[in-house]
């Protein structure tokens, strides 16, 4: 297909037709000022060589080798070389949507294997071919529940990642859906049975709970699922795939839908993206899932093959019948997770989870012995992330850590929880298998001196 450029007169005609004078005015109307990139103030008339040197100088200001204790949804896990080697093969990184099954068997098989691994990890019956990220996966799960139940109330734990909450609210804004936010217990940092029983009723479409939750605490998912079922509400479980090496799977405790951010499996932090979201459901919901599902079949000669079994989106069926407007997925990122999981195997994933929880516990024990740091949730049971309250200057803490090449814990005062500053002066530490004893001891030493 030939590339046909747009001429100046073409641009002028298009802008006039929508009532704006130039591209700058169009952008100012559509993109909030806070999101718009400022000018780079580049000198004019640079040669290619000069331009490359300039951008390299900018890139060198970034730090990619820091000791990381930040989390809040994106985590610093080790990615084995085999992941980059396999994902870097040209047949994978150049692959797009496999519309023609006869020409895309390798890509389809990779997606099928990814789906199979997600089903095994979550204990549920069917997985789609991935979503954009954890937040959109959670929002799509809520919409699925509302459409399936034909109810318009959804209860969301306040310990759900606030970015997920924001995306869910955006997705449901014009769907006549009431979002009810569920308080968490101040001692455990998790949802209590009594609190949930006080607000759930037969008109609730779904209960959405994250475990380990945003604060790192493990929820009693079995009990919460039973309460949801008693009111005929769907139970949506937001999970961390790494934690499933030790914790019960969503299928075991009765979740109807499991979603989450897949970045911890085989994907680096990439400055927050790109990542992928996963979604798995019980069999009864598989035909209502957004996105695509790759299925396995045999041809007339009995040879195994792979096809797109489900594509319930606007490009393929009537708009009013579409379950989603998702028009692509994060196939390369999800394939990295597939390679990662296959490489580790069941025992490797369990060992990974054990390393995360044991190192996080060591860091917790060391830091809480330092004067000025105490647990926010006294009775909380955490996985690899925990929250401490401090009377020290948080800005100074992270500044001093940066001087020692350490990306410090997340300042929770920067997040909106609709709780009137309840988490001001609180730091959230994430500890993965990459953090060594010396890393943690170095962190504690610096905190002691501040």
Short mmCIF file of C-alpha atoms in Angstrom, two decimals:
data_model
loop_
_atom_site.label_atom_id
_atom_site.label_comp_id
_atom_site.label_asym_id
_atom_site.label_seq_id
_atom_site.Cartn_x
_atom_site.Cartn_y
_atom_site.Cartn_z
CA UNK A 1 0.00 0.00 0.00
CA UNK A 2 1.45 3.36 -1.03
CA UNK A 3 1.93 6.08 1.55
CA UNK A 4 -0.02 9.16 0.55
CA UNK A 5 1.04 12.28 2.48
CA UNK A 6 -1.41 14.98 3.50
CA UNK A 7 -0.72 18.32 1.83
CA UNK A 8 -0.97 21.71 3.50
CA UNK A 9 -4.19 22.49 1.70
CA UNK A 10 -5.62 19.12 2.79
CA UNK A 11 -4.84 19.93 6.42
CA UNK A 12 -6.36 23.40 6.11
CA UNK A 13 -9.57 22.01 4.63
CA UNK A 14 -9.92 19.36 7.35
CA UNK A 15 -9.28 21.88 10.15
CA UNK A 16 -11.81 24.31 8.70
CA UNK A 17 -14.41 21.56 8.47
CA UNK A 18 -14.21 20.92 12.23
CA UNK A 19 -14.04 24.59 13.12
CA UNK A 20 -10.46 25.13 14.31
CA UNK A 21 -7.79 27.33 12.82
CA UNK A 22 -4.72 25.14 13.27
CA UNK A 23 -3.34 21.92 14.78
CA UNK A 24 -2.27 23.71 17.96
CA UNK A 25 -5.85 24.78 18.67
CA UNK A 26 -7.09 21.24 17.99
CA UNK A 27 -4.61 19.76 20.47
CA UNK A 28 -5.43 22.36 23.11
CA UNK A 29 -9.11 21.39 22.89
CA UNK A 30 -8.51 17.65 23.17
CA UNK A 31 -5.45 17.18 25.41
CA UNK A 32 -5.40 18.68 28.93
CA UNK A 33 -2.51 21.08 29.47
CA UNK A 34 -1.13 18.95 32.31
CA UNK A 35 -0.66 16.02 29.93
CA UNK A 36 0.96 17.93 27.08
CA UNK A 37 4.71 17.60 26.62
CA UNK A 38 6.59 20.86 26.77
CA UNK A 39 8.91 21.89 23.96
CA UNK A 40 12.36 20.32 24.03
CA UNK A 41 13.99 23.61 22.99
CA UNK A 42 16.12 21.85 20.41
CA UNK A 43 18.55 23.96 18.41
CA UNK A 44 17.58 24.21 14.77
CA UNK A 45 19.28 22.68 11.75
CA UNK A 46 21.02 19.76 13.47
CA UNK A 47 22.56 17.02 11.41
CA UNK A 48 21.53 13.41 12.04
CA UNK A 49 24.80 12.78 13.89
CA UNK A 50 24.37 15.86 16.07
CA UNK A 51 20.76 14.97 16.82
CA UNK A 52 21.68 11.42 17.87
CA UNK A 53 24.38 12.76 20.19
CA UNK A 54 21.92 15.21 21.74
CA UNK A 55 19.31 12.53 22.45
CA UNK A 56 21.95 10.17 23.82
CA UNK A 57 22.94 12.88 26.28
CA UNK A 58 19.29 13.09 27.36
CA UNK A 59 19.03 9.30 27.66
CA UNK A 60 22.11 9.14 29.88
CA UNK A 61 20.24 11.17 32.48
CA UNK A 62 17.94 8.19 33.04
CA UNK A 63 18.95 5.62 35.63
CA UNK A 64 18.19 1.97 34.92
CA UNK A 65 20.46 0.16 37.40
CA UNK A 66 19.03 1.37 40.69
CA UNK A 67 18.21 -0.76 43.73
CA UNK A 68 14.43 -0.56 43.70
CA UNK A 69 12.10 -0.65 46.71
CA UNK A 70 9.18 0.97 44.88
CA UNK A 71 6.12 -1.01 43.83
CA UNK A 72 2.45 0.05 43.82
CA UNK A 73 1.58 -2.10 40.81
CA UNK A 74 4.82 -2.31 38.80
CA UNK A 75 7.62 -4.43 40.29
CA UNK A 76 11.34 -5.00 39.78
CA UNK A 77 11.60 -8.74 39.10
CA UNK A 78 14.44 -10.62 37.44
CA UNK A 79 13.87 -11.51 33.79
CA UNK A 80 15.90 -14.56 32.65
CA UNK A 81 17.87 -14.21 29.40
CA UNK A 82 15.79 -16.97 27.78
CA UNK A 83 12.75 -14.66 27.78
CA UNK A 84 14.50 -11.97 25.71
CA UNK A 85 16.04 -14.60 23.43
CA UNK A 86 12.74 -16.24 22.50
CA UNK A 87 10.54 -13.14 22.48
CA UNK A 88 13.20 -11.39 20.39
CA UNK A 89 12.82 -13.82 17.51
CA UNK A 90 11.51 -11.90 14.52
CA UNK A 91 8.49 -14.15 14.00
CA UNK A 92 7.19 -13.01 17.38
CA UNK A 93 8.08 -9.36 17.60
CA UNK A 94 6.88 -8.64 14.07
CA UNK A 95 3.61 -10.57 14.52
CA UNK A 96 0.35 -8.68 14.72
CA UNK A 97 -3.26 -9.85 14.83
CA UNK A 98 -3.43 -13.39 13.40
CA UNK A 99 -6.47 -12.84 11.19
CA UNK A 100 -5.43 -15.59 8.78
CA UNK A 101 -5.06 -18.77 10.80
CA UNK A 102 -3.35 -20.62 7.96
CA UNK A 103 -0.53 -18.07 7.97
CA UNK A 104 -0.24 -17.51 11.70
CA UNK A 105 -0.02 -20.91 13.35
CA UNK A 106 3.06 -20.05 15.39
CA UNK A 107 1.54 -16.87 16.80
CA UNK A 108 -1.76 -18.60 17.51
CA UNK A 109 -0.02 -21.48 19.27
CA UNK A 110 1.95 -19.01 21.44
CA UNK A 111 -1.30 -17.28 22.46
CA UNK A 112 -2.98 -20.64 23.12
CA UNK A 113 -0.13 -21.68 25.39
CA UNK A 114 -0.31 -18.33 27.20
CA UNK A 115 -4.05 -18.83 27.77
CA UNK A 116 -3.43 -22.35 29.07
CA UNK A 117 -0.84 -21.10 31.58
CA UNK A 118 -3.15 -18.33 32.84
CA UNK A 119 -5.93 -20.89 33.32
CA UNK A 120 -3.60 -23.16 35.27
CA UNK A 121 -2.31 -20.32 37.45
CA UNK A 122 -5.77 -18.92 38.23
CA UNK A 123 -7.61 -22.23 38.42
CA UNK A 124 -10.33 -20.94 36.10
CA UNK A 125 -11.69 -22.39 32.87
CA UNK A 126 -10.97 -19.88 30.15
CA UNK A 127 -8.52 -17.05 29.49
CA UNK A 128 -8.57 -14.50 26.69
CA UNK A 129 -5.53 -13.52 24.64
CA UNK A 130 -4.64 -10.72 27.13
CA UNK A 131 -5.71 -7.13 27.77
CA UNK A 132 -3.94 -3.78 27.66
CA UNK A 133 -3.03 -3.73 31.37
CA UNK A 134 -4.33 -4.65 34.80
CA UNK A 135 -6.52 -1.55 35.15
CA UNK A 136 -8.40 -2.07 31.87
CA UNK A 137 -8.75 -5.78 32.64
CA UNK A 138 -10.43 -4.91 35.95
CA UNK A 139 -12.72 -2.39 34.26
CA UNK A 140 -13.70 -4.88 31.55
CA UNK A 141 -14.43 -7.47 34.25
CA UNK A 142 -16.80 -5.03 35.97
CA UNK A 143 -18.61 -4.33 32.70
CA UNK A 144 -18.86 -8.07 32.02
CA UNK A 145 -20.43 -8.59 35.47
CA UNK A 146 -22.92 -5.73 35.04
CA UNK A 147 -24.04 -6.97 31.63
CA UNK A 148 -24.29 -10.58 32.74
CA UNK A 149 -26.21 -9.92 35.96
CA UNK A 150 -28.29 -7.03 34.63
CA UNK A 151 -27.69 -5.27 37.95
CA UNK A 152 -26.15 -1.82 38.31
CA UNK A 153 -24.32 -1.85 41.66
CA UNK A 154 -20.66 -2.81 42.04
CA UNK A 155 -18.77 -2.95 45.35
CA UNK A 156 -15.05 -2.19 45.17
CA UNK A 157 -12.59 -2.54 48.04
CA UNK A 158 -10.78 0.67 48.97
CA UNK A 159 -7.62 -1.44 49.01
CA UNK A 160 -7.90 -1.89 45.24
CA UNK A 161 -5.14 -0.12 43.31
CA UNK A 162 -6.40 3.51 42.99
CA UNK A 163 -5.44 3.57 39.32
CA UNK A 164 -7.73 0.57 38.74
CA UNK A 165 -10.52 2.35 40.59
CA UNK A 166 -10.06 5.43 38.40
CA UNK A 167 -10.23 3.39 35.18
CA UNK A 168 -13.30 1.47 36.40
CA UNK A 169 -15.05 4.77 37.17
CA UNK A 170 -14.17 6.08 33.71
CA UNK A 171 -15.45 2.93 31.97
CA UNK A 172 -18.72 2.89 33.90
CA UNK A 173 -19.41 6.63 33.97
CA UNK A 174 -22.12 6.49 31.30
CA UNK A 175 -23.44 3.00 32.03
CA UNK A 176 -25.74 3.93 34.93
CA UNK A 177 -23.52 1.90 37.27
CA UNK A 178 -23.23 2.74 40.96
CA UNK A 179 -19.74 2.20 42.36
CA UNK A 180 -19.75 1.55 46.12
CA UNK A 181 -16.39 1.76 47.88
CA UNK A 182 -15.81 -0.70 50.69
CA UNK A 183 -13.81 0.41 53.73
CA UNK A 184 -10.95 -1.71 55.02
CA UNK A 185 -10.08 -2.60 58.58
CA UNK A 186 -7.52 -0.25 60.19
CA UNK A 187 -5.74 -3.11 61.94
CA UNK A 188 -5.50 -5.69 59.13
CA UNK A 189 -5.50 -3.42 56.09
CA UNK A 190 -8.02 -5.80 54.52
CA UNK A 191 -11.79 -6.08 54.05
CA UNK A 192 -13.68 -7.37 57.09
CA UNK A 193 -16.61 -9.77 56.83
CA UNK A 194 -18.84 -7.54 58.96
CA UNK A 195 -18.15 -4.41 56.89
CA UNK A 196 -19.08 -6.22 53.69
CA UNK A 197 -22.21 -7.79 55.14
CA UNK A 198 -23.46 -4.33 56.10
CA UNK A 199 -23.56 -3.02 52.53
CA UNK A 200 -23.99 -5.98 50.15
CA UNK A 201 -27.47 -6.91 48.93
CA UNK A 202 -29.24 -8.74 46.12
CA UNK A 203 -28.86 -5.75 43.77
CA UNK A 204 -25.07 -5.96 43.65
CA UNK A 205 -23.66 -7.20 40.33
CA UNK A 206 -20.12 -7.83 41.53
CA UNK A 207 -17.67 -7.56 44.40
CA UNK A 208 -14.13 -6.54 43.37
CA UNK A 209 -11.29 -7.37 45.79
CA UNK A 210 -7.53 -7.37 45.25
CA UNK A 211 -5.26 -9.85 47.05
CA UNK A 212 -2.50 -9.16 47.86
CA UNK A 213 -4.20 -5.77 47.90
CA UNK A 214 -2.70 -2.39 47.02
CA UNK A 215 -1.12 -2.14 50.47
CA UNK A 216 0.39 -5.62 50.11
CA UNK A 217 -1.99 -7.30 52.56
CA UNK A 218 -3.55 -10.70 51.91
CA UNK A 219 -7.35 -10.82 51.96
CA UNK A 220 -9.59 -13.64 53.20
CA UNK A 221 -10.78 -14.33 49.67
CA UNK A 222 -12.58 -17.55 50.57
CA UNK A 223 -14.92 -15.78 53.01
CA UNK A 224 -15.46 -12.78 50.73
CA UNK A 225 -16.34 -15.03 47.81
CA UNK A 226 -18.89 -16.89 49.94
CA UNK A 227 -20.55 -13.62 50.97
CA UNK A 228 -20.73 -12.49 47.33
CA UNK A 229 -22.28 -15.81 46.29
CA UNK A 230 -24.85 -15.61 49.07
CA UNK A 231 -26.18 -12.41 47.45
CA UNK A 232 -25.87 -13.79 43.90
CA UNK A 233 -23.10 -11.32 43.06
CA UNK A 234 -20.12 -12.24 40.88
CA UNK A 235 -16.77 -12.26 42.67
CA UNK A 236 -13.96 -10.51 40.75
CA UNK A 237 -10.50 -11.32 42.07
CA UNK A 238 -7.58 -9.01 41.26
CA UNK A 239 -4.40 -11.01 41.78
CA UNK A 240 -0.62 -10.88 41.50
CA UNK A 241 0.56 -13.87 39.46
CA UNK A 242 3.73 -14.25 41.55
CA UNK A 243 1.68 -14.68 44.73
CA UNK A 244 -0.18 -17.62 43.20
CA UNK A 245 2.95 -19.69 43.70
CA UNK A 246 1.93 -19.85 47.39
CA UNK A 247 -1.65 -18.61 47.79
CA UNK A 248 -4.91 -20.32 46.84
CA UNK A 249 -5.94 -19.76 43.24
CA UNK A 250 -9.08 -17.75 42.41
CA UNK A 251 -10.67 -20.96 41.16
CA UNK A 252 -10.07 -22.66 44.51
CA UNK A 253 -11.83 -20.00 46.55
CA UNK A 254 -14.72 -19.54 44.12
CA UNK A 255 -13.93 -16.43 42.06
CA UNK A 256 -15.95 -15.99 38.89
CA UNK A 257 -13.40 -13.73 37.21
CA UNK A 258 -9.67 -13.24 37.84
CA UNK A 259 -7.81 -10.25 36.46
CA UNK A 260 -4.59 -8.42 37.12
CA UNK A 261 -1.38 -6.90 35.86
CA UNK A 262 0.93 -9.43 34.24
CA UNK A 263 4.10 -7.29 34.33
CA UNK A 264 5.71 -9.25 37.21
CA UNK A 265 5.88 -12.28 34.90
CA UNK A 266 8.75 -11.83 32.44
CA UNK A 267 8.33 -8.10 31.79
CA UNK A 268 10.62 -5.35 33.01
CA UNK A 269 9.29 -2.14 34.54
CA UNK A 270 9.78 -0.18 31.28
CA UNK A 271 9.11 3.11 33.15
CA UNK A 272 5.55 1.91 33.78
CA UNK A 273 4.70 0.35 30.40
CA UNK A 274 4.08 -1.31 28.12
CA UNK A 275 2.62 -4.15 30.15
CA UNK A 276 -0.31 -6.54 29.77
CA UNK A 277 -3.45 -7.41 31.66
CA UNK A 278 -4.79 -10.93 32.04
CA UNK A 279 -8.36 -12.14 32.40
CA UNK A 280 -9.71 -15.59 33.17
CA UNK A 281 -13.30 -16.62 33.83
CA UNK A 282 -15.49 -19.57 34.72
CA UNK A 283 -16.90 -21.51 31.77
CA UNK A 284 -20.34 -19.91 32.07
CA UNK A 285 -18.85 -16.49 31.25
CA UNK A 286 -16.46 -17.39 28.43
CA UNK A 287 -18.73 -16.23 25.60
CA UNK A 288 -19.09 -12.83 27.21
CA UNK A 289 -15.37 -12.13 27.56
CA UNK A 290 -13.86 -9.12 25.77
CA UNK A 291 -11.04 -9.45 23.28
CA UNK A 292 -10.09 -12.75 21.68
CA UNK A 293 -9.77 -16.40 22.54
CA UNK A 294 -7.54 -18.76 20.58
CA UNK A 295 -8.79 -22.32 20.36
CA UNK A 296 -7.35 -25.68 19.34
CA UNK A 297 -8.86 -27.78 16.57
CA UNK A 298 -8.00 -30.52 14.04
CA UNK A 299 -8.26 -30.46 10.26
CA UNK A 300 -9.84 -33.12 8.07
CA UNK A 301 -6.63 -35.17 8.26
CA UNK A 302 -6.56 -35.08 12.05
CA UNK A 303 -3.68 -32.60 12.27
CA UNK A 304 -3.74 -30.18 15.19
CA UNK A 305 -4.26 -26.52 14.40
CA UNK A 306 -5.09 -23.23 16.11
CA UNK A 307 -7.80 -20.71 15.26
CA UNK A 308 -9.38 -17.57 16.66
CA UNK A 309 -12.38 -19.10 18.41
CA UNK A 310 -13.92 -15.90 19.77
CA UNK A 311 -13.67 -12.28 18.64
CA UNK A 312 -16.63 -10.60 20.27
CA UNK A 313 -15.69 -7.07 19.31
CA UNK A 314 -16.98 -4.37 17.02
CA UNK A 315 -14.85 -5.26 14.00
CA UNK A 316 -16.39 -8.72 13.75
CA UNK A 317 -20.01 -8.51 14.94
CA UNK A 318 -22.79 -5.94 15.16
CA UNK A 319 -21.82 -3.00 17.32
CA UNK A 320 -24.69 -3.48 19.76
CA UNK A 321 -23.65 -7.13 20.27
CA UNK A 322 -19.98 -6.39 20.93
CA UNK A 323 -18.72 -7.09 24.45
CA UNK A 324 -15.86 -4.63 24.12
CA UNK A 325 -14.17 -2.15 21.83
CA UNK A 326 -10.79 -3.75 22.53
CA UNK A 327 -9.25 -3.99 19.07
CA UNK A 328 -5.86 -5.43 19.88
CA UNK A 329 -3.97 -6.91 22.82
CA UNK A 330 -0.53 -6.93 24.39
CA UNK A 331 0.50 -10.14 22.63
CA UNK A 332 4.28 -9.68 22.85
CA UNK A 333 4.19 -8.84 26.56
CA UNK A 334 1.87 -11.74 27.33
CA UNK A 335 4.08 -14.08 25.31
CA UNK A 336 7.03 -12.97 27.46
CA UNK A 337 5.00 -14.06 30.49
CA UNK A 338 4.28 -17.39 28.79
CA UNK A 339 8.00 -18.03 28.21
CA UNK A 340 8.80 -16.92 31.75
CA UNK A 341 6.23 -19.24 33.34
CA UNK A 342 7.24 -22.19 31.17
CA UNK A 343 10.90 -21.62 32.05
CA UNK A 344 10.26 -21.47 35.81
CA UNK A 345 7.71 -24.28 35.95
CA UNK A 346 5.49 -24.99 38.96
CA UNK A 347 8.32 -25.47 41.45
CA UNK A 348 10.15 -22.39 40.17
CA UNK A 349 7.09 -20.16 40.58
CA UNK A 350 6.64 -21.45 44.13
CA UNK A 351 10.30 -20.75 44.93
CA UNK A 352 9.92 -17.27 43.44
CA UNK A 353 6.93 -16.54 45.68
CA UNK A 354 8.78 -17.88 48.74
CA UNK A 355 11.79 -15.67 47.99
CA UNK A 356 9.56 -12.60 47.70
CA UNK A 357 7.71 -13.18 50.94
CA UNK A 358 10.79 -14.12 52.98
CA UNK A 359 12.85 -11.13 51.79
CA UNK A 360 9.94 -8.76 52.38
CA UNK A 361 9.58 -10.14 55.92
CA UNK A 362 13.30 -9.62 56.58
CA UNK A 363 13.08 -6.01 55.36
CA UNK A 364 10.00 -5.41 57.50
CA UNK A 365 11.71 -6.78 60.62
CA UNK A 366 14.86 -4.72 60.04
CA UNK A 367 13.16 -1.41 59.26
CA UNK A 368 10.57 -1.58 62.04
CA UNK A 369 13.42 -1.77 64.56
CA UNK A 370 14.51 1.71 63.46
CA UNK A 371 13.14 4.55 65.58
CA UNK A 372 10.50 6.50 63.67
CA UNK A 373 9.09 3.60 61.63
CA UNK A 374 6.12 1.48 62.66
CA UNK A 375 3.60 -0.75 60.83
CA UNK A 376 0.47 1.03 59.67
CA UNK A 377 -1.55 -2.19 59.85
CA UNK A 378 -0.61 -3.90 63.11
CA UNK A 379 -2.34 -7.20 62.28
CA UNK A 380 -1.80 -7.21 58.51
CA UNK A 381 -0.48 -10.29 56.74
CA UNK A 382 1.49 -9.17 53.69
CA UNK A 383 3.10 -10.77 50.63
CA UNK A 384 6.01 -8.73 49.22
CA UNK A 385 4.83 -5.22 49.98
CA UNK A 386 4.12 -3.46 53.28
CA UNK A 387 3.24 -0.01 54.62
CA UNK A 388 5.06 1.79 57.42
CA UNK A 389 4.11 5.05 59.11
CA UNK A 390 6.94 7.45 59.85
CA UNK A 391 7.51 10.72 61.66
CA UNK A 392 10.50 11.48 59.44
CA UNK A 393 10.60 13.76 56.40
CA UNK A 394 9.56 11.51 53.51
CA UNK A 395 10.95 13.86 50.87
CA UNK A 396 14.32 13.85 52.59
CA UNK A 397 14.23 10.05 52.91
CA UNK A 398 13.86 9.53 49.19
CA UNK A 399 16.38 12.24 48.36
CA UNK A 400 19.01 10.59 50.55
CA UNK A 401 18.23 7.18 49.07
CA UNK A 402 18.60 8.52 45.54
CA UNK A 403 22.08 9.76 46.39
CA UNK A 404 22.96 6.11 47.12
CA UNK A 405 21.40 4.87 43.86
CA UNK A 406 18.31 3.53 45.64
CA UNK A 407 14.79 4.10 44.34
CA UNK A 408 12.98 4.40 47.63
CA UNK A 409 9.52 3.36 48.83
CA UNK A 410 6.31 4.91 47.51
CA UNK A 411 4.93 7.92 49.36
CA UNK A 412 1.24 7.09 49.83
CA UNK A 413 0.29 10.71 50.40
CA UNK A 414 0.58 11.08 46.64
CA UNK A 415 -2.33 8.72 46.01
CA UNK A 416 -6.03 9.54 46.16
CA UNK A 417 -7.94 7.12 48.38
CA UNK A 418 -10.84 9.46 49.24
CA UNK A 419 -9.90 9.11 52.90
CA UNK A 420 -8.97 12.62 54.00
CA UNK A 421 -5.21 12.19 54.20
CA UNK A 422 -5.40 8.96 56.19
CA UNK A 423 -2.19 7.66 54.59
CA UNK A 424 -0.08 10.81 54.82
CA UNK A 425 3.37 10.16 56.31
CA UNK A 426 3.15 6.56 55.10
CA UNK A 427 5.69 4.72 52.97
CA UNK A 428 5.04 1.53 51.01
CA UNK A 429 8.05 -0.76 50.53
CA UNK A 430 8.17 -3.44 47.82
CA UNK A 431 10.75 -6.24 48.13
CA UNK A 432 11.22 -8.75 45.30
CA UNK A 433 13.58 -11.68 44.77
CA UNK A 434 16.13 -9.24 43.26
CA UNK A 435 16.79 -7.52 46.57
CA UNK A 436 19.73 -9.01 48.42
CA UNK A 437 20.40 -8.96 52.16
CA UNK A 438 23.08 -6.33 51.57
CA UNK A 439 20.56 -4.18 49.61
CA UNK A 440 18.11 -4.30 52.50
CA UNK A 441 20.79 -3.68 55.12
CA UNK A 442 22.06 -0.69 53.13
CA UNK A 443 18.52 0.71 52.97
CA UNK A 444 18.11 0.27 56.74
CA UNK A 445 21.47 1.91 57.43
CA UNK A 446 20.50 5.02 55.47
CA UNK A 447 17.07 5.20 57.13
CA UNK A 448 18.73 5.01 60.54
CA UNK A 449 20.86 8.09 59.82
CA UNK A 450 18.02 10.30 58.62
#
